[in-house]
Amino acid sequence: MNLSSPSLEKLIAELAKLPGIGRKSAQRLAFYLLKQPQEEVENLARALIEVKQKTRTCSVCFNLTEGDPCPICRDEQRDRQTLCVVEEAHDIFAIEKLGQYRGLYHVLGGVLSPLDGVDPEHLHIRELVERCRQNVKEVIIATSPSAEGDVTALYLAKLLRPLGVKVTRIARGIPTGSDLEYVDEMTLLRALEGRSTLE
Amino acid sequence: MILRSLEIENFRIFQKSEFEFGERLNVVYGPNGQGKTTLLEAISVTCLTKSFRTRQDTDLIRHGQTFFRVVAHFRDDMGVERTVEIRFDRSSGKRILLDRSRVISAAEHVGTFPVVVLSPDDDEITMGPPERRRRFINIVLSQLDRSYLALLQEYVRVLKQRNAILQEARESRFGLSKKVEPWNQKFFQIGREITNRRARFVEALNLKAAPILSELTTGAESLEIRYEPSFRPEWDSYEKFSAFLDENLNLEIVRGTSLFGPHRDEVLFLLNGVELRRFGSRGQHRSCLLALKIAEYRMLLEGKGESPIFLLDDVYGEIDEFRERALNDYFGELRQVFITSHQRDIKFNISHDLMQKIHYIHMDMANLASQEEVFEP
């Protein structure tokens, strides 16, 4: 394309690199931004630079944070004997939104996947073991219910059990409010296997 | 289940075409290379999301195009109209849309519209390598058992991951046993589940197919289908399997691949006690295949409570008189059948009643071209 404005062309090219943004969406966003007041655009630009400059990973749990350790790790009100292991920092957002979980977290940074060259040493597993040596009673593994997520959970369980830690895995099952009839068979099968006794 | 009509777009030689079908016997006729088999292939894609002729979905896209699309209008045995649209795009992959509203996965879809295919390639089921028999079982079992396909997909995923570890171990064995252990555990869990289901299935298939073969040969031959799983029966716990794997780990590393598991299963067809694959005559292979396909039809009908569509591709081309008569005997119980043929008049004896109900579909390029004009003004 031969645009009269090379800077606009550059912006479109940069936006098009973002996930889920194609060339057309990038153009629409660029033209939208151009129409905004100077101040709005500067706010956005500053926000982008600031987030990159200030955000880092927590040295304890590998959550995204501005201060180190992160606010969750610093919170004395939380149950320090329970760790919830998640794949990525955004999984913490999902669980925190519940407002129910009061323990701490540990971000692995992915799941085991030899096909993609991801071995145990590429995840924050060594750090997890270190944490578990320090008065941790339960580790809840909340990796996704995929083959890789399951295997990562099995691997961690084997590693952590000898340390005297109770290792649990989040249940998989039927979404609330859904009709059994419309639940896919694999979910139903796993839900049946993971059934619990009614007290 | 009745297939009432089919829309095809950018599918092999078809640009854009629409077909209407009869409720009983559909004869698709015309010279070679005019898309007779392709039409049956498109029907199988709507039922199985896969072609019976190729595993590569990209092979199905018309030359120079980026996607194909097939839309099938069915009426189930309860009289309910159902629609399924399968669209495959080179870049975004496959999308299955049920009843114009719900996007579903292949594992959810397969089995909703049961189908039995009998094509020249199927000779391989009794004659070819074990892989072909596993594929036959997978296709029927996926339709019968709702969670089987999802299980199989998960198995393939774990198998690939495990093989990646074994291949890496050829370079360096550092930390190997720790790495492979959790994959072994998952591999065993899913593999065991698949093995159990295959065992139950082969048993049921045997019960259905043996009497049919006996009928076909007027009692002269007896068939036994025997499942030979790679997972040994004595591996009833992970510990036993794990101990066995430990002993054979070296072998697996040298080969760089998993040597034990359902991907190595075999199914034996024994005719009068001897292995059909090694000792069977051409005629025996054919009657056995026919018995299998009729058994498949009956199992799907009973298991799904829905009559499958029966696709016969070019089977009459070389079939002998005996089996022609035999196949005719079973025609009565089939609901809707599609046959490809060179000539309009198919040379087999079906009842007068059925003859009246034949729906003819003439395939030639001129016909296709005229249809294209309708859609592409």
Coordinates of C-alpha atoms in Angstrom, one line a residue:
Chain A
M1 CA 0.0 0.0 0.0
N2 CA 1.2 3.5 -0.8
L3 CA 0.0 5.7 2.0
S4 CA 0.7 9.4 2.0
S5 CA 1.7 9.1 5.6
P6 CA 4.6 6.8 6.5
S7 CA 3.9 7.2 10.2
L8 CA 0.4 6.0 9.8
E9 CA 1.6 3.1 7.8
K10 CA 4.1 2.2 10.6
L11 CA 1.3 2.3 13.2
I12 CA -0.9 0.0 11.2
A13 CA 2.0 -2.4 10.8
E14 CA 2.7 -2.4 14.5
L15 CA -0.9 -2.9 15.4
A16 CA -1.3 -5.8 13.0
K17 CA 1.4 -7.6 15.0
L18 CA -1.0 -8.0 17.9
P19 CA -2.7 -11.3 18.5
G20 CA -6.2 -11.5 16.9
I21 CA -5.6 -8.2 14.9
G22 CA -5.5 -8.6 11.2
R23 CA -4.5 -5.9 8.7
K24 CA -8.1 -4.5 8.4
S25 CA -8.7 -4.3 12.1
A26 CA -5.3 -2.6 12.4
Q27 CA -6.3 0.0 9.9
R28 CA -9.6 0.7 11.7
L29 CA -7.8 1.1 15.0
A30 CA -5.2 3.4 13.5
F31 CA -7.8 5.7 12.0
Y32 CA -9.8 5.6 15.2
L33 CA -6.7 6.7 17.2
L34 CA -6.0 9.5 14.7
K35 CA -9.4 10.9 15.3
Q36 CA -9.0 11.0 19.1
P37 CA -7.9 14.1 21.0
Q38 CA -4.2 14.6 21.5
E39 CA -4.5 13.9 25.2
E40 CA -6.3 10.6 24.8
V41 CA -3.6 9.3 22.5
E42 CA -0.8 10.4 24.8
N43 CA -2.5 8.7 27.7
L44 CA -2.6 5.4 25.8
A45 CA 1.0 5.8 24.7
R46 CA 2.1 6.5 28.3
A47 CA 0.1 3.5 29.6
L48 CA 1.9 1.3 27.1
I49 CA 5.3 2.5 28.1
E50 CA 4.6 2.5 31.8
V51 CA 3.2 -1.0 31.9
K52 CA 6.3 -2.3 30.2
Q53 CA 8.7 -0.3 32.5
K54 CA 7.0 -1.0 35.8
T55 CA 5.7 -4.5 35.5
R56 CA 7.9 -7.4 36.4
T57 CA 7.4 -10.9 37.7
C58 CA 7.3 -11.5 41.5
S59 CA 10.4 -13.2 42.7
V60 CA 8.4 -15.5 44.9
C61 CA 5.4 -16.6 42.9
F62 CA 6.1 -15.3 39.4
N63 CA 2.9 -13.3 39.3
L64 CA 3.0 -10.0 37.4
T65 CA 3.6 -7.1 39.7
E66 CA 4.9 -3.6 40.1
G67 CA 6.4 -4.2 43.6
D68 CA 8.4 -7.2 44.6
P69 CA 7.2 -9.5 46.2
C70 CA 3.7 -9.0 44.7
P71 CA 0.8 -7.8 46.8
I72 CA -0.6 -11.3 47.2
C73 CA 2.7 -12.7 48.5
R74 CA 3.0 -9.7 50.9
D75 CA -0.6 -10.0 52.2
E76 CA -0.2 -11.3 55.8
Q77 CA -4.0 -12.1 56.0
R78 CA -3.6 -14.9 53.4
D79 CA -3.2 -18.5 54.2
R80 CA 0.5 -19.1 53.7
Q81 CA 0.3 -22.8 54.0
T82 CA -1.7 -23.3 50.8
L83 CA -0.3 -22.8 47.3
C84 CA -2.3 -22.8 44.1
V85 CA -0.2 -23.7 41.0
V86 CA -1.3 -22.1 37.8
E87 CA 0.1 -22.1 34.2
E88 CA 0.1 -18.3 33.6
A89 CA -0.3 -15.1 35.6
H90 CA -3.6 -14.4 34.0
D91 CA -5.0 -17.5 35.6
I92 CA -4.5 -15.8 39.0
F93 CA -6.8 -13.0 37.8
A94 CA -9.5 -15.6 37.1
I95 CA -9.2 -17.2 40.5
E96 CA -8.9 -13.9 42.4
K97 CA -12.1 -12.7 40.8
L98 CA -13.9 -15.4 42.7
G99 CA -12.8 -13.8 46.0
Q100 CA -13.0 -17.3 47.6
Y101 CA -9.4 -18.5 47.5
R102 CA -7.3 -17.2 50.4
G103 CA -4.0 -19.0 49.8
L104 CA -1.0 -18.0 47.8
Y105 CA -0.1 -18.8 44.2
H106 CA 2.7 -20.1 42.1
V107 CA 2.9 -19.4 38.3
L108 CA 4.7 -22.2 36.4
G109 CA 5.0 -20.3 33.1
G110 CA 3.5 -23.0 31.0
V111 CA 3.0 -26.8 31.0
L112 CA 5.2 -29.7 30.1
S113 CA 5.3 -30.3 26.4
P114 CA 8.3 -32.2 24.9
L115 CA 7.0 -31.5 21.4
D116 CA 7.5 -27.8 22.0
G117 CA 10.7 -28.3 23.8
V118 CA 9.2 -27.5 27.2
D119 CA 10.9 -29.7 29.9
P120 CA 10.7 -29.3 33.7
E121 CA 13.7 -27.1 33.8
H122 CA 11.9 -24.5 31.6
L123 CA 9.1 -24.1 34.1
H124 CA 9.3 -22.6 37.6
I125 CA 9.3 -26.0 39.2
R126 CA 12.6 -25.8 41.2
E127 CA 11.3 -22.6 42.9
L128 CA 8.0 -24.4 43.7
V129 CA 9.9 -27.2 45.4
E130 CA 11.9 -24.7 47.4
R131 CA 8.7 -23.0 48.6
C132 CA 7.2 -26.4 49.5
R133 CA 10.1 -27.1 51.9
Q134 CA 8.9 -24.1 53.9
N135 CA 5.8 -25.0 55.9
V136 CA 3.4 -25.6 53.0
K137 CA 0.6 -28.0 53.8
E138 CA -1.4 -28.2 50.6
V139 CA -0.6 -27.6 46.9
I140 CA -3.6 -27.2 44.6
I141 CA -2.7 -27.8 41.0
A142 CA -4.9 -25.7 38.7
T143 CA -3.3 -26.4 35.3
S144 CA -5.8 -26.7 32.4
P145 CA -7.6 -30.0 31.8
S146 CA -5.6 -30.9 28.7
A147 CA -3.3 -33.9 28.3
E148 CA -0.3 -31.6 29.0
G149 CA -2.0 -30.0 32.0
D150 CA -2.8 -33.4 33.5
V151 CA 0.8 -34.7 32.9
T152 CA 2.3 -31.6 34.5
A153 CA 0.0 -32.2 37.5
L154 CA 1.2 -35.9 37.7
Y155 CA 4.8 -34.8 37.5
L156 CA 4.4 -32.2 40.3
A157 CA 2.5 -34.6 42.5
K158 CA 5.3 -37.1 42.3
L159 CA 7.8 -34.5 43.0
L160 CA 6.1 -32.8 46.0
R161 CA 4.5 -35.8 47.8
P162 CA 7.8 -36.9 49.3
L163 CA 8.1 -33.5 51.0
G164 CA 5.0 -34.3 53.1
V165 CA 2.8 -31.9 51.1
K166 CA -0.8 -32.7 50.3
V167 CA -1.2 -32.4 46.6
T168 CA -4.7 -31.9 45.1
R169 CA -6.0 -31.2 41.6
I170 CA -8.9 -29.0 40.8
A171 CA -12.0 -31.0 39.7
R172 CA -13.1 -31.1 36.1
G173 CA -16.7 -31.4 35.4
I174 CA -20.0 -30.0 34.1
P175 CA -20.5 -26.3 33.8
T176 CA -23.2 -25.0 36.2
G177 CA -26.5 -24.2 34.5
S178 CA -25.8 -26.4 31.5
D179 CA -28.0 -29.2 30.3
L180 CA -26.4 -32.7 30.7
E181 CA -27.5 -33.4 27.2
Y182 CA -25.4 -30.6 25.7
V183 CA -22.2 -31.3 27.7
D184 CA -19.6 -32.8 25.4
E185 CA -18.9 -36.5 26.1
M186 CA -15.3 -36.2 27.2
T187 CA -16.3 -33.7 29.9
L188 CA -19.2 -35.9 31.0
L189 CA -16.9 -39.0 31.1
R190 CA -14.3 -37.2 33.3
A191 CA -17.0 -35.8 35.5
L192 CA -18.3 -39.3 36.0
E193 CA -14.9 -40.5 36.9
G194 CA -14.3 -37.6 39.3
R195 CA -17.7 -38.0 41.0
S196 CA -17.9 -37.3 44.7
T197 CA -19.9 -38.9 47.5
L198 CA -22.9 -37.0 48.8
E199 CA -22.6 -36.6 52.5
Chain B
M1 CA -31.7 -41.2 8.6
I2 CA -32.3 -39.8 5.2
L3 CA -30.0 -37.4 3.3
R4 CA -32.5 -35.1 1.5
S5 CA -30.1 -32.7 -0.3
L6 CA -26.5 -31.6 -0.4
E7 CA -24.8 -28.3 -1.3
I8 CA -21.2 -28.5 -2.3
E9 CA -18.8 -25.7 -2.8
N10 CA -15.1 -25.8 -3.9
F11 CA -15.0 -29.5 -3.2
R12 CA -12.5 -31.2 -5.5
I13 CA -13.9 -30.8 -9.0
F14 CA -17.1 -29.2 -7.8
Q15 CA -17.3 -25.4 -8.0
K16 CA -20.8 -25.0 -6.7
S17 CA -23.5 -27.7 -7.0
E18 CA -26.6 -28.8 -5.3
F19 CA -28.1 -32.3 -5.3
E20 CA -31.4 -33.7 -4.2
F21 CA -31.7 -37.4 -3.3
G22 CA -34.3 -40.1 -3.2
E23 CA -35.3 -41.8 0.1
R24 CA -34.3 -45.3 -0.9
L25 CA -31.8 -46.1 -3.6
N26 CA -29.8 -43.4 -5.3
V27 CA -27.8 -44.4 -8.4
V28 CA -25.0 -41.9 -9.2
Y29 CA -24.0 -42.7 -12.8
G30 CA -21.8 -41.3 -15.6
P31 CA -18.4 -41.8 -17.1
N32 CA -15.2 -41.8 -15.0
G33 CA -13.7 -38.6 -13.7
Q34 CA -17.1 -36.8 -13.5
G35 CA -17.3 -36.7 -9.7
K36 CA -19.3 -39.8 -8.8
T37 CA -17.0 -40.9 -6.1
T38 CA -16.4 -37.3 -5.1
L39 CA -20.2 -36.9 -4.4
L40 CA -20.1 -39.9 -2.1
E41 CA -16.9 -38.5 -0.5
A42 CA -18.7 -35.2 0.2
I43 CA -21.6 -37.1 1.9
S44 CA -19.1 -39.0 4.1
V45 CA -17.5 -35.7 5.0
T46 CA -20.8 -34.4 6.3
C47 CA -21.2 -37.5 8.5
L48 CA -17.6 -38.2 9.6
T49 CA -16.0 -34.7 9.0
K50 CA -13.4 -36.7 7.1
S51 CA -13.2 -38.3 3.7
F52 CA -12.9 -42.0 3.2
R53 CA -10.4 -41.4 0.4
T54 CA -7.9 -39.1 2.0
R55 CA -6.7 -38.0 5.4
Q56 CA -5.5 -34.6 4.1
D57 CA -8.4 -32.2 4.2
T58 CA -6.5 -29.8 1.9
D59 CA -6.7 -32.4 -0.8
L60 CA -10.5 -31.8 -0.9
I61 CA -10.2 -28.1 -1.6
R62 CA -10.9 -27.2 -5.3
H63 CA -7.7 -26.2 -7.1
G64 CA -6.9 -22.6 -6.6
Q65 CA -9.4 -22.0 -3.8
T66 CA -8.8 -21.4 -0.1
F67 CA -11.8 -23.4 1.4
F68 CA -14.5 -26.0 0.8
R69 CA -17.9 -26.2 2.2
V70 CA -20.6 -28.9 2.3
V71 CA -24.1 -28.4 3.7
A72 CA -26.3 -31.5 4.2
H73 CA -30.0 -31.5 4.9
F74 CA -31.0 -34.7 6.7
R75 CA -34.3 -36.0 8.1
D76 CA -33.8 -38.3 11.0
D77 CA -36.0 -41.4 11.7
M78 CA -38.2 -39.4 14.0
G79 CA -38.9 -37.1 11.1
V80 CA -36.9 -34.1 12.5
E81 CA -35.1 -32.0 9.9
R82 CA -31.4 -31.5 10.7
T83 CA -28.7 -29.5 8.9
V84 CA -25.0 -29.8 9.1
E85 CA -22.4 -27.5 7.5
I86 CA -18.8 -28.5 7.3
R87 CA -16.4 -25.8 6.2
F88 CA -12.7 -26.3 5.9
D89 CA -10.4 -23.3 5.4
R90 CA -6.7 -23.6 4.6
S91 CA -5.9 -20.9 7.2
S92 CA -8.6 -21.2 9.9
G93 CA -9.2 -25.0 9.8
K94 CA -12.5 -26.9 10.1
R95 CA -15.7 -25.6 11.4
I96 CA -18.8 -27.8 12.0
L97 CA -22.1 -26.0 12.3
L98 CA -25.1 -28.1 13.5
D99 CA -28.6 -26.9 12.7
R100 CA -27.3 -23.6 11.6
S101 CA -26.7 -22.5 15.1
R102 CA -24.3 -24.6 17.2
V103 CA -20.6 -24.9 16.5
I104 CA -19.4 -28.3 17.7
S105 CA -16.2 -30.3 17.7
A106 CA -15.6 -33.3 15.5
A107 CA -15.8 -35.6 18.5
E108 CA -19.2 -34.2 19.3
H109 CA -20.4 -34.5 15.7
V110 CA -19.4 -37.9 14.6
G111 CA -22.2 -40.4 15.2
T112 CA -25.0 -37.9 14.9
F113 CA -25.5 -38.9 11.2
P114 CA -24.3 -42.5 11.1
V115 CA -22.8 -43.8 7.8
V116 CA -21.4 -47.0 6.4
V117 CA -19.0 -46.8 3.4
L118 CA -18.1 -49.7 1.2
S119 CA -15.5 -48.7 -1.4
P120 CA -12.7 -50.5 -3.3
D121 CA -10.2 -49.3 -0.7
D122 CA -12.0 -51.3 1.9
D123 CA -10.4 -54.5 0.5
E124 CA -7.5 -53.4 2.7
I125 CA -9.5 -54.0 5.8
T126 CA -8.9 -57.8 5.5
M127 CA -5.9 -57.8 3.2
G128 CA -3.9 -54.8 4.2
P129 CA -1.7 -53.8 7.2
P130 CA -3.0 -53.7 10.8
E131 CA -3.3 -49.9 10.5
R132 CA -6.2 -50.4 8.1
R133 CA -8.1 -52.6 10.6
R134 CA -7.5 -50.1 13.4
R135 CA -8.9 -47.4 11.2
F136 CA -12.0 -49.4 10.4
I137 CA -12.6 -50.0 14.2
N138 CA -11.9 -46.4 15.0
I139 CA -14.4 -45.1 12.4
V140 CA -17.2 -47.4 13.6
L141 CA -16.5 -47.1 17.3
S142 CA -16.3 -43.3 17.0
Q143 CA -19.8 -43.3 15.6
L144 CA -21.1 -45.7 18.2
D145 CA -19.4 -44.4 21.3
R146 CA -19.6 -40.7 21.9
S147 CA -16.4 -40.2 23.9
Y148 CA -14.2 -42.7 21.9
L149 CA -13.0 -40.1 19.4
A150 CA -12.1 -37.5 22.0
L151 CA -10.2 -40.3 23.9
L152 CA -8.4 -41.3 20.7
Q153 CA -7.5 -37.7 20.0
E154 CA -6.1 -37.3 23.5
Y155 CA -4.2 -40.6 23.0
V156 CA -2.5 -39.4 19.8
R157 CA -1.5 -36.2 21.6
V158 CA 0.1 -38.0 24.5
L159 CA 1.7 -40.5 22.1
K160 CA 3.4 -37.7 20.1
Q161 CA 4.6 -36.1 23.3
R162 CA 6.0 -39.3 24.6
N163 CA 7.7 -40.0 21.2
A164 CA 9.3 -36.6 21.4
I165 CA 10.9 -37.5 24.7
L166 CA 12.2 -40.8 23.3
Q167 CA 13.7 -39.1 20.3
E168 CA 15.4 -36.5 22.4
A169 CA 16.7 -39.3 24.5
R170 CA 18.7 -40.6 21.6
E171 CA 20.9 -37.5 21.9
S172 CA 20.9 -37.3 25.7
R173 CA 19.5 -39.4 28.4
F174 CA 19.9 -36.8 31.1
G175 CA 16.9 -36.8 33.4
L176 CA 15.0 -39.2 31.1
S177 CA 13.2 -41.4 33.5
K178 CA 11.9 -38.5 35.4
K179 CA 10.7 -36.8 32.2
V180 CA 9.0 -39.8 30.7
E181 CA 7.4 -41.1 33.9
P182 CA 4.3 -38.7 34.0
W183 CA 3.7 -39.3 30.3
N184 CA 3.8 -43.0 30.8
Q185 CA 1.1 -42.7 33.5
K186 CA -1.3 -40.7 31.3
F187 CA -0.4 -42.9 28.3
F188 CA -1.4 -46.0 30.3
Q189 CA -4.6 -44.5 31.6
I190 CA -5.9 -43.5 28.2
G191 CA -4.4 -46.5 26.4
R192 CA -6.1 -48.9 28.9
E193 CA -9.4 -47.1 28.3
I194 CA -9.1 -47.4 24.5
T195 CA -8.1 -51.1 24.8
N196 CA -11.1 -51.9 26.9
R197 CA -13.5 -50.3 24.5
R198 CA -11.9 -51.9 21.5
A199 CA -12.1 -55.3 23.2
R200 CA -15.8 -54.9 23.9
F201 CA -16.4 -53.6 20.4
V202 CA -14.6 -56.5 18.6
E203 CA -16.6 -59.0 20.7
A204 CA -19.8 -57.4 19.7
L205 CA -18.7 -57.2 16.0
N206 CA -17.8 -60.8 16.1
L207 CA -21.3 -61.7 17.4
K208 CA -22.9 -59.8 14.6
A209 CA -20.6 -60.6 11.7
A210 CA -20.2 -64.4 12.2
P211 CA -23.8 -65.4 11.6
I212 CA -23.9 -63.1 8.5
L213 CA -20.9 -64.8 6.9
S214 CA -22.3 -68.2 7.7
E215 CA -25.5 -67.1 6.0
L216 CA -23.6 -65.7 3.0
T217 CA -21.8 -69.0 2.5
T218 CA -24.7 -71.2 3.4
G219 CA -22.9 -72.5 6.5
A220 CA -19.7 -73.4 4.6
E221 CA -17.5 -70.9 6.4
S222 CA -17.2 -69.7 9.9
L223 CA -15.7 -66.4 11.0
E224 CA -13.9 -65.4 14.2
I225 CA -12.7 -61.9 14.8
R226 CA -10.0 -61.8 17.4
Y227 CA -8.7 -58.7 19.1
E228 CA -5.0 -58.8 19.8
P229 CA -4.2 -55.7 21.9
S230 CA -0.7 -54.4 22.4
F231 CA -1.5 -53.8 26.0
R232 CA -1.3 -57.2 27.7
P233 CA -4.2 -58.3 29.9
E234 CA -1.8 -58.8 32.8
W235 CA -1.0 -55.1 32.8
D236 CA -4.0 -54.4 35.1
S237 CA -2.2 -51.7 37.0
Y238 CA 0.1 -48.8 36.1
E239 CA 2.8 -50.4 38.3
K240 CA 2.9 -53.5 36.1
F241 CA 2.9 -51.6 32.9
S242 CA 5.6 -49.2 34.2
A243 CA 7.9 -52.1 35.2
F244 CA 7.5 -53.6 31.7
L245 CA 8.3 -50.2 30.1
D246 CA 11.4 -49.8 32.3
E247 CA 12.7 -53.0 31.0
N248 CA 12.1 -52.0 27.4
L249 CA 13.0 -48.4 27.6
N250 CA 16.3 -49.0 25.8
L251 CA 14.6 -50.5 22.8
E252 CA 12.1 -47.6 22.6
I253 CA 15.0 -45.1 22.7
V254 CA 16.9 -46.9 20.0
R255 CA 13.8 -46.9 17.8
G256 CA 12.9 -43.4 19.0
T257 CA 9.2 -44.3 19.2
S258 CA 6.6 -45.9 21.5
L259 CA 6.5 -49.6 20.8
F260 CA 3.6 -50.6 23.0
G261 CA 0.0 -49.2 23.0
P262 CA -3.2 -49.2 21.1
H263 CA -1.4 -47.7 18.1
R264 CA 0.1 -51.2 17.7
D265 CA -3.1 -53.2 18.1
E266 CA -4.0 -55.9 15.7
V267 CA -7.3 -57.5 14.8
L268 CA -7.3 -61.0 13.3
F269 CA -9.9 -62.4 11.0
L270 CA -10.0 -66.2 11.2
L271 CA -11.9 -68.1 8.6
N272 CA -12.5 -71.7 9.5
G273 CA -9.7 -71.2 12.1
V274 CA -7.0 -70.0 9.7
E275 CA -5.9 -66.4 9.2
L276 CA -7.8 -64.8 6.4
R277 CA -5.1 -62.3 5.6
R278 CA -2.5 -64.9 4.9
F279 CA -4.5 -67.8 3.5
G280 CA -7.8 -66.4 2.2
S281 CA -8.9 -66.5 -1.4
R282 CA -10.1 -63.3 -3.1
G283 CA -13.7 -64.5 -2.8
Q284 CA -13.3 -65.3 0.9
H285 CA -12.0 -61.8 1.5
R286 CA -14.9 -60.3 -0.3
S287 CA -17.6 -62.2 1.6
C288 CA -15.9 -61.4 4.8
L289 CA -15.8 -57.7 4.0
L290 CA -19.5 -57.8 3.1
A291 CA -20.3 -59.5 6.4
L292 CA -18.3 -56.9 8.2
K293 CA -20.2 -54.0 6.5
I294 CA -23.6 -55.5 7.1
A295 CA -22.6 -56.1 10.7
E296 CA -21.4 -52.5 10.9
Y297 CA -24.8 -51.3 9.6
R298 CA -26.7 -53.3 12.1
M299 CA -24.5 -52.3 15.0
L300 CA -24.9 -48.6 14.1
L301 CA -28.7 -49.0 13.7
E302 CA -29.1 -50.7 17.0
G303 CA -26.5 -48.6 18.9
K304 CA -27.7 -45.2 17.6
G305 CA -31.4 -46.0 17.1
E306 CA -31.0 -44.3 13.8
S307 CA -30.6 -45.9 10.4
P308 CA -27.2 -45.2 8.8
I309 CA -26.7 -44.1 5.3
F310 CA -25.0 -46.7 3.1
L311 CA -22.5 -45.6 0.5
L312 CA -21.4 -48.1 -2.1
D313 CA -18.6 -46.8 -4.2
D314 CA -17.9 -48.8 -7.4
V315 CA -18.3 -52.1 -5.7
Y316 CA -20.4 -53.5 -8.5
G317 CA -17.6 -52.9 -10.9
E318 CA -15.8 -56.1 -10.2
I319 CA -18.1 -58.1 -7.9
D320 CA -18.9 -61.6 -8.9
E321 CA -22.4 -63.0 -9.4
F322 CA -22.5 -64.8 -6.1
R323 CA -21.8 -61.8 -3.9
E324 CA -24.0 -59.6 -6.1
R325 CA -26.8 -61.9 -5.2
A326 CA -25.8 -61.9 -1.6
L327 CA -25.6 -58.1 -1.4
N328 CA -29.0 -57.9 -3.0
D329 CA -30.4 -60.1 -0.2
Y330 CA -29.4 -57.5 2.3
F331 CA -30.7 -54.5 0.3
G332 CA -34.1 -54.8 1.8
E333 CA -33.0 -53.9 5.3
L334 CA -30.9 -50.9 4.3
R335 CA -32.7 -47.5 4.5
Q336 CA -31.0 -45.1 2.1
V337 CA -28.3 -46.3 -0.3
F338 CA -26.0 -44.4 -2.7
I339 CA -24.4 -46.4 -5.5
T340 CA -21.9 -45.2 -8.1
S341 CA -22.1 -46.8 -11.5
H342 CA -20.8 -46.4 -15.0
Q343 CA -24.2 -47.1 -16.6
R344 CA -27.6 -45.9 -15.7
D345 CA -29.0 -49.4 -15.6
I346 CA -27.3 -51.2 -12.7
K347 CA -27.0 -54.9 -13.4
F348 CA -28.4 -56.4 -10.3
N349 CA -31.7 -57.9 -9.3
I350 CA -33.5 -55.9 -6.8
S351 CA -37.2 -56.2 -6.0
H352 CA -39.6 -54.6 -8.4
D353 CA -40.8 -52.4 -5.6
L354 CA -37.3 -51.1 -4.9
M355 CA -36.7 -50.6 -8.6
Q356 CA -39.6 -48.1 -8.7
K357 CA -38.0 -46.1 -6.0
I358 CA -34.6 -45.6 -7.7
H359 CA -33.5 -42.0 -7.9
Y360 CA -31.0 -41.4 -10.7
I361 CA -28.3 -38.8 -10.5
H362 CA -26.5 -38.2 -13.8
M363 CA -22.9 -36.9 -13.4
D364 CA -21.1 -35.3 -16.3
M365 CA -19.2 -32.1 -16.8
A366 CA -21.9 -30.6 -19.0
N367 CA -24.4 -31.2 -16.1
L368 CA -22.0 -29.6 -13.6
A369 CA -21.4 -26.6 -15.9
S370 CA -25.1 -25.9 -16.3
Q371 CA -25.5 -26.1 -12.5
E372 CA -22.6 -23.7 -12.1
E373 CA -24.4 -21.2 -14.3
V374 CA -27.4 -21.2 -12.0
F375 CA -25.3 -20.3 -9.0
E376 CA -22.7 -18.0 -10.7
P377 CA -24.5 -15.6 -12.9

